[in-house]
Coordinates of C-alpha atoms in Angstrom, one line a residue:
X1 CA 5.8 -22.1 -18.5
X2 CA 3.3 -24.5 -20.3
X3 CA 4.2 -25.5 -23.6
X4 CA 0.9 -24.4 -25.3
X5 CA 2.3 -21.1 -25.4
X6 CA 4.1 -22.1 -28.3
X7 CA 7.4 -19.8 -27.5
X8 CA 11.4 -21.0 -27.4
X9 CA 13.7 -21.0 -24.3
X10 CA 15.3 -17.6 -25.9
X11 CA 11.9 -15.7 -26.7
X12 CA 11.1 -16.5 -23.7
X13 CA 14.2 -14.5 -21.8
X14 CA 13.9 -12.2 -23.7
X15 CA 10.7 -11.1 -23.1
X16 CA 11.0 -11.4 -19.4
X17 CA 13.8 -9.1 -19.4
X18 CA 11.9 -6.4 -21.8
X19 CA 8.7 -7.1 -19.4
X20 CA 11.5 -6.4 -16.3
X21 CA 12.4 -3.4 -17.6
X22 CA 8.7 -1.9 -18.7
X23 CA 7.7 -2.6 -14.8
X24 CA 10.5 -1.1 -13.7
X25 CA 9.6 2.0 -15.9
X26 CA 5.9 2.2 -15.2
X27 CA 5.8 1.4 -11.6
X28 CA 9.2 1.3 -10.4
X29 CA 8.9 -2.5 -9.3
X30 CA 12.4 -4.1 -9.4
X31 CA 12.6 -8.1 -10.2
X32 CA 15.2 -9.8 -10.4
X33 CA 16.9 -12.0 -13.2
X34 CA 15.6 -15.5 -11.3
X35 CA 12.0 -14.1 -10.7
X36 CA 10.8 -15.3 -14.2
X37 CA 8.9 -18.2 -12.5
X38 CA 7.3 -15.9 -10.1
X39 CA 6.8 -13.6 -13.1
X40 CA 5.5 -16.1 -15.7
X41 CA 3.2 -18.0 -12.9
X42 CA 1.4 -14.6 -12.1
X43 CA 0.9 -13.2 -15.8
X44 CA -0.1 -16.6 -17.2
X45 CA -3.3 -16.0 -16.6
X46 CA -4.1 -12.8 -17.7
X47 CA -2.5 -13.9 -21.0
X48 CA -5.2 -16.8 -20.9
X49 CA -8.2 -14.0 -20.6
X50 CA -6.7 -12.1 -23.4
X51 CA -6.0 -14.8 -25.7
X52 CA -2.3 -13.7 -26.2
X53 CA 0.1 -16.9 -27.4
X54 CA 2.9 -15.9 -24.6
X55 CA 4.9 -13.3 -23.6
X56 CA 6.6 -12.1 -26.6
X57 CA 3.2 -11.1 -27.7
X58 CA 2.0 -9.5 -24.3
X59 CA 5.2 -7.4 -24.0
X60 CA 4.8 -6.1 -27.8
X61 CA 1.5 -5.2 -26.7
X62 CA 2.6 -3.2 -23.6
X63 CA 5.4 -1.6 -25.6
X64 CA 2.8 -0.4 -27.9
X65 CA 0.8 1.2 -25.6
X66 CA -2.7 0.6 -26.8
X67 CA -4.0 -1.7 -24.3
X68 CA -4.0 0.6 -20.7
X69 CA -6.4 -2.3 -19.1
X70 CA -3.8 -5.0 -20.1
X71 CA -1.1 -3.0 -18.7
X72 CA -3.1 -2.5 -15.9
X73 CA -4.0 -6.2 -14.8
X74 CA -0.2 -6.6 -15.5
X75 CA 0.8 -4.8 -12.7
X76 CA -2.1 -5.8 -10.8
X77 CA -1.2 -9.7 -11.0
X78 CA 2.9 -8.4 -9.8
X79 CA 1.7 -6.1 -7.2
X80 CA 2.5 -7.7 -3.7
X81 CA -1.1 -7.3 -1.5
X82 CA 0.6 -9.1 1.4
X83 CA -1.0 -7.3 4.5
X84 CA -2.9 -8.2 7.4
X85 CA -4.5 -5.6 10.9
X86 CA -2.2 -4.4 12.6
X87 CA 1.1 -5.6 10.7
X88 CA 4.0 -5.9 13.1
X89 CA 2.2 -3.9 15.9
X90 CA 5.0 -1.6 17.0
X91 CA 3.8 1.4 14.8
X92 CA 0.2 1.1 15.7
X93 CA 1.7 1.5 19.1
X94 CA 3.7 4.3 18.4
X95 CA 0.3 5.5 16.9
X96 CA -1.6 5.6 20.0
X97 CA 1.3 7.5 21.5
X98 CA 1.7 10.4 18.6
X99 CA -1.9 10.7 18.6
X100 CA -2.3 13.1 21.8
X101 CA 0.6 14.9 21.4
X102 CA -0.8 15.7 17.8
X103 CA -3.9 16.5 19.4
X104 CA -2.8 19.1 21.1
X105 CA -0.5 20.7 18.5
X106 CA -3.6 20.6 16.3
X107 CA -6.0 22.1 18.9
X108 CA -6.7 25.5 16.5
X109 CA -7.0 23.6 13.4
X110 CA -8.5 20.6 14.6
X111 CA -7.7 18.4 11.2
X112 CA -5.7 15.3 11.0
X113 CA -4.9 13.7 7.6
X114 CA -3.3 10.3 7.3
X115 CA -1.6 8.8 4.6
X116 CA -1.3 4.4 4.0
X117 CA 0.8 5.1 0.7
X118 CA 0.6 1.1 0.0
X119 CA -2.9 0.6 1.4
X120 CA -3.4 -2.7 -0.8
X121 CA -6.8 -4.5 0.6
X122 CA -7.2 -2.2 3.1
X123 CA -6.1 -3.6 6.2
X124 CA -3.7 -0.9 7.5
X125 CA -5.7 2.0 6.9
X126 CA -8.7 0.1 8.8
X127 CA -6.0 -0.6 11.4
X128 CA -5.2 3.2 11.7
X129 CA -9.3 4.3 11.7
X130 CA -9.9 1.5 14.2
X131 CA -7.2 3.0 16.7
X132 CA -8.7 7.0 15.5
X133 CA -12.0 5.6 17.2
X134 CA -10.3 5.3 20.4
X135 CA -10.1 9.1 20.4
X136 CA -13.3 9.7 19.3
X137 CA -15.1 11.1 22.2
X138 CA -12.6 13.9 22.0
X139 CA -12.2 14.9 18.6
X140 CA -15.9 14.8 17.8
X141 CA -16.0 18.1 15.5
X142 CA -12.6 17.6 14.3
X143 CA -11.9 16.6 10.5
X144 CA -10.1 13.4 10.9
X145 CA -9.3 12.3 7.1
X146 CA -7.4 8.9 6.5
X147 CA -6.2 8.2 3.2
X148 CA -5.3 4.6 1.5
X149 CA -3.8 4.8 -2.2
X150 CA -2.5 1.8 -3.7
X151 CA -1.8 0.6 -7.3
X152 CA -3.7 -2.0 -7.7
X153 CA -7.0 -1.2 -8.3
X154 CA -8.6 -4.9 -7.7
X155 CA -6.9 -4.4 -4.2
X156 CA -8.5 -1.4 -3.7
X157 CA -12.2 -2.7 -4.9
X158 CA -11.6 -5.1 -2.3
X159 CA -10.4 -2.3 0.6
X160 CA -13.7 -0.4 -0.4
X161 CA -15.8 -3.5 -0.1
X162 CA -14.5 -4.2 3.6
X163 CA -15.2 -7.7 3.9
X164 CA -13.0 -10.3 5.4
X165 CA -12.7 -13.8 5.7
X166 CA -12.4 -15.7 9.0
X167 CA -8.6 -16.1 8.3
X168 CA -8.1 -11.8 7.1
X169 CA -9.7 -11.0 10.8
X170 CA -7.9 -13.2 12.6
X171 CA -4.5 -12.1 11.5
X172 CA -3.8 -9.3 13.9
X173 CA -7.4 -9.3 15.7
X174 CA -8.3 -10.1 18.8
X175 CA -11.9 -11.5 19.0
X176 CA -12.6 -8.5 21.1
X177 CA -11.7 -6.7 17.9
X178 CA -13.4 -8.7 16.1
X179 CA -17.0 -8.0 17.8
X180 CA -16.3 -4.4 18.3
X181 CA -15.4 -3.9 14.9
X182 CA -17.2 -6.1 12.2
X183 CA -20.7 -7.8 11.9
X184 CA -20.8 -11.4 10.4
X185 CA -22.3 -11.8 7.2
X186 CA -22.1 -15.3 5.9
X187 CA -18.7 -16.9 6.0
X188 CA -17.6 -13.3 6.0
X189 CA -17.0 -10.5 8.2
X190 CA -18.1 -6.8 7.0
X191 CA -16.4 -4.0 8.7
X192 CA -18.7 -1.4 10.7
X193 CA -19.5 1.7 9.0
X194 CA -18.2 4.0 11.5
X195 CA -14.9 2.5 11.2
X196 CA -15.2 1.9 7.0
X197 CA -16.7 5.9 6.6
X198 CA -13.3 6.6 8.4
X199 CA -11.1 6.3 5.3
X200 CA -11.2 7.4 1.5
X201 CA -9.3 5.4 -1.3
X202 CA -7.7 6.4 -4.2
X203 CA -6.1 4.9 -6.8
X204 CA -1.8 5.9 -7.0
X205 CA 0.9 5.3 -8.8
X206 CA 3.8 6.7 -6.1
X207 CA 5.9 7.6 -9.4
X208 CA 3.3 10.3 -10.3
X209 CA 3.3 13.4 -8.7
X210 CA 1.8 14.5 -5.0
X211 CA 0.4 17.4 -5.1
X212 CA -2.9 16.9 -5.5
X213 CA -3.1 15.0 -2.4
X214 CA -2.1 17.8 -0.3
X215 CA -0.4 17.4 3.1
X216 CA -0.1 15.1 6.0
X217 CA 0.5 14.9 9.6
X218 CA 1.2 11.3 9.3
X219 CA 2.6 8.7 6.3
X220 CA 2.5 5.2 6.3
X221 CA 4.9 3.7 3.8
X222 CA 5.9 0.8 4.7
X223 CA 6.7 -2.8 3.0
X224 CA 6.8 -1.1 -0.2
X225 CA 9.7 0.4 -0.9
X226 CA 12.3 -2.4 -0.7
X227 CA 10.9 -3.3 -4.4
X228 CA 12.2 -0.1 -5.5
X229 CA 16.1 0.8 -6.6
X230 CA 18.1 3.3 -3.8
X231 CA 17.7 5.8 -6.5
X232 CA 13.8 5.6 -6.7
X233 CA 13.1 4.7 -3.2
X234 CA 15.1 8.3 -1.9
X235 CA 13.1 10.0 -4.6
X236 CA 9.6 8.8 -4.0
X237 CA 10.7 9.5 0.2
X238 CA 11.8 12.9 -1.0
X239 CA 8.6 13.8 -2.4
X240 CA 6.8 12.2 0.8
X241 CA 8.4 14.7 2.9
X242 CA 7.6 17.8 0.9
X243 CA 3.9 16.4 1.5
X244 CA 4.7 16.0 5.1
X245 CA 3.8 18.8 7.5
X246 CA 6.4 20.3 9.6
X247 CA 6.2 18.5 13.2
X248 CA 4.6 15.4 10.9
X249 CA 6.4 11.7 11.0
X250 CA 6.6 9.2 7.9
X251 CA 6.1 5.3 9.1
X252 CA 8.6 2.8 7.3
X253 CA 8.2 -1.4 7.6
X254 CA 10.3 -2.9 10.0
X255 CA 12.8 -3.8 7.4
X256 CA 13.4 -0.6 5.9
X257 CA 15.9 2.0 6.5
X258 CA 17.1 5.4 4.8
X259 CA 20.5 4.8 5.8
X260 CA 22.6 5.9 2.4
X261 CA 19.9 7.6 1.3
X262 CA 20.1 11.4 0.4
X263 CA 17.0 12.5 2.2
X264 CA 16.0 15.0 4.1
X265 CA 14.2 13.0 6.9
X266 CA 15.9 11.2 10.5
X267 CA 15.1 8.4 12.6
X268 CA 12.6 9.9 15.8
X269 CA 14.4 9.6 18.9
X270 CA 11.4 8.2 20.6
X271 CA 8.9 6.0 17.8
X272 CA 11.0 3.4 16.5
X273 CA 9.9 3.0 12.6
X274 CA 9.3 6.7 12.5
X275 CA 10.9 9.1 10.7
X276 CA 10.8 13.3 11.1
X277 CA 12.5 16.3 9.2
X278 CA 16.0 16.5 9.6

């Protein structure tokens, strides 16, 4: 970190360890000791905007708990928001096969609820909404609710706007899909209302109780649990399973596993990356 912040190396190390503990406690985010450069590069702009002298002053204010807006800025700065449309492909291909069976199973209720539990800037839940659009003709009278949640309010603000750059729409979308689901606006692409309106976004910390969210038929919790320690990961998945319908499915990221976790979920035999009640 730049010298003008005026902290000794020992102060920085101690403050970094305190910040790591704070983030672990409040957001579940696990940062290894060798990630100090990453942390400093991300929180330095936050400290400059707040007029702080360095990490020591920052962690003192965070620990005092008197500046919730500052705490939110720090957590958002450290939140990983890497995402793109139809990321990893196979979970969405599987969803196209799951939905017809789910439509039959929910014929009486005519209701489907899907939760994207780390929705970031919206590409995942909007990808789900694009798939749901293909089933719109046979579900005209249904209530389909896609809920996208994320810890970062900044990411959610972008998700709600649903405006993406050329680079962002090209990641995962074909030219036909871009033309079908977006309209150009300046040098950006605006998601069309028939897709945008299918998703409701909400700021949410995965460490908080889930009861207020209700029950879901499908939960996407992809590429986020890799940042949690095993005990915290098991707790999150156990609580998610309680929000999952009896025949519901939970999708994890391609590099994520439940091996070694004491939870009542099992890999689905047909859909890779999906889990059902054990």
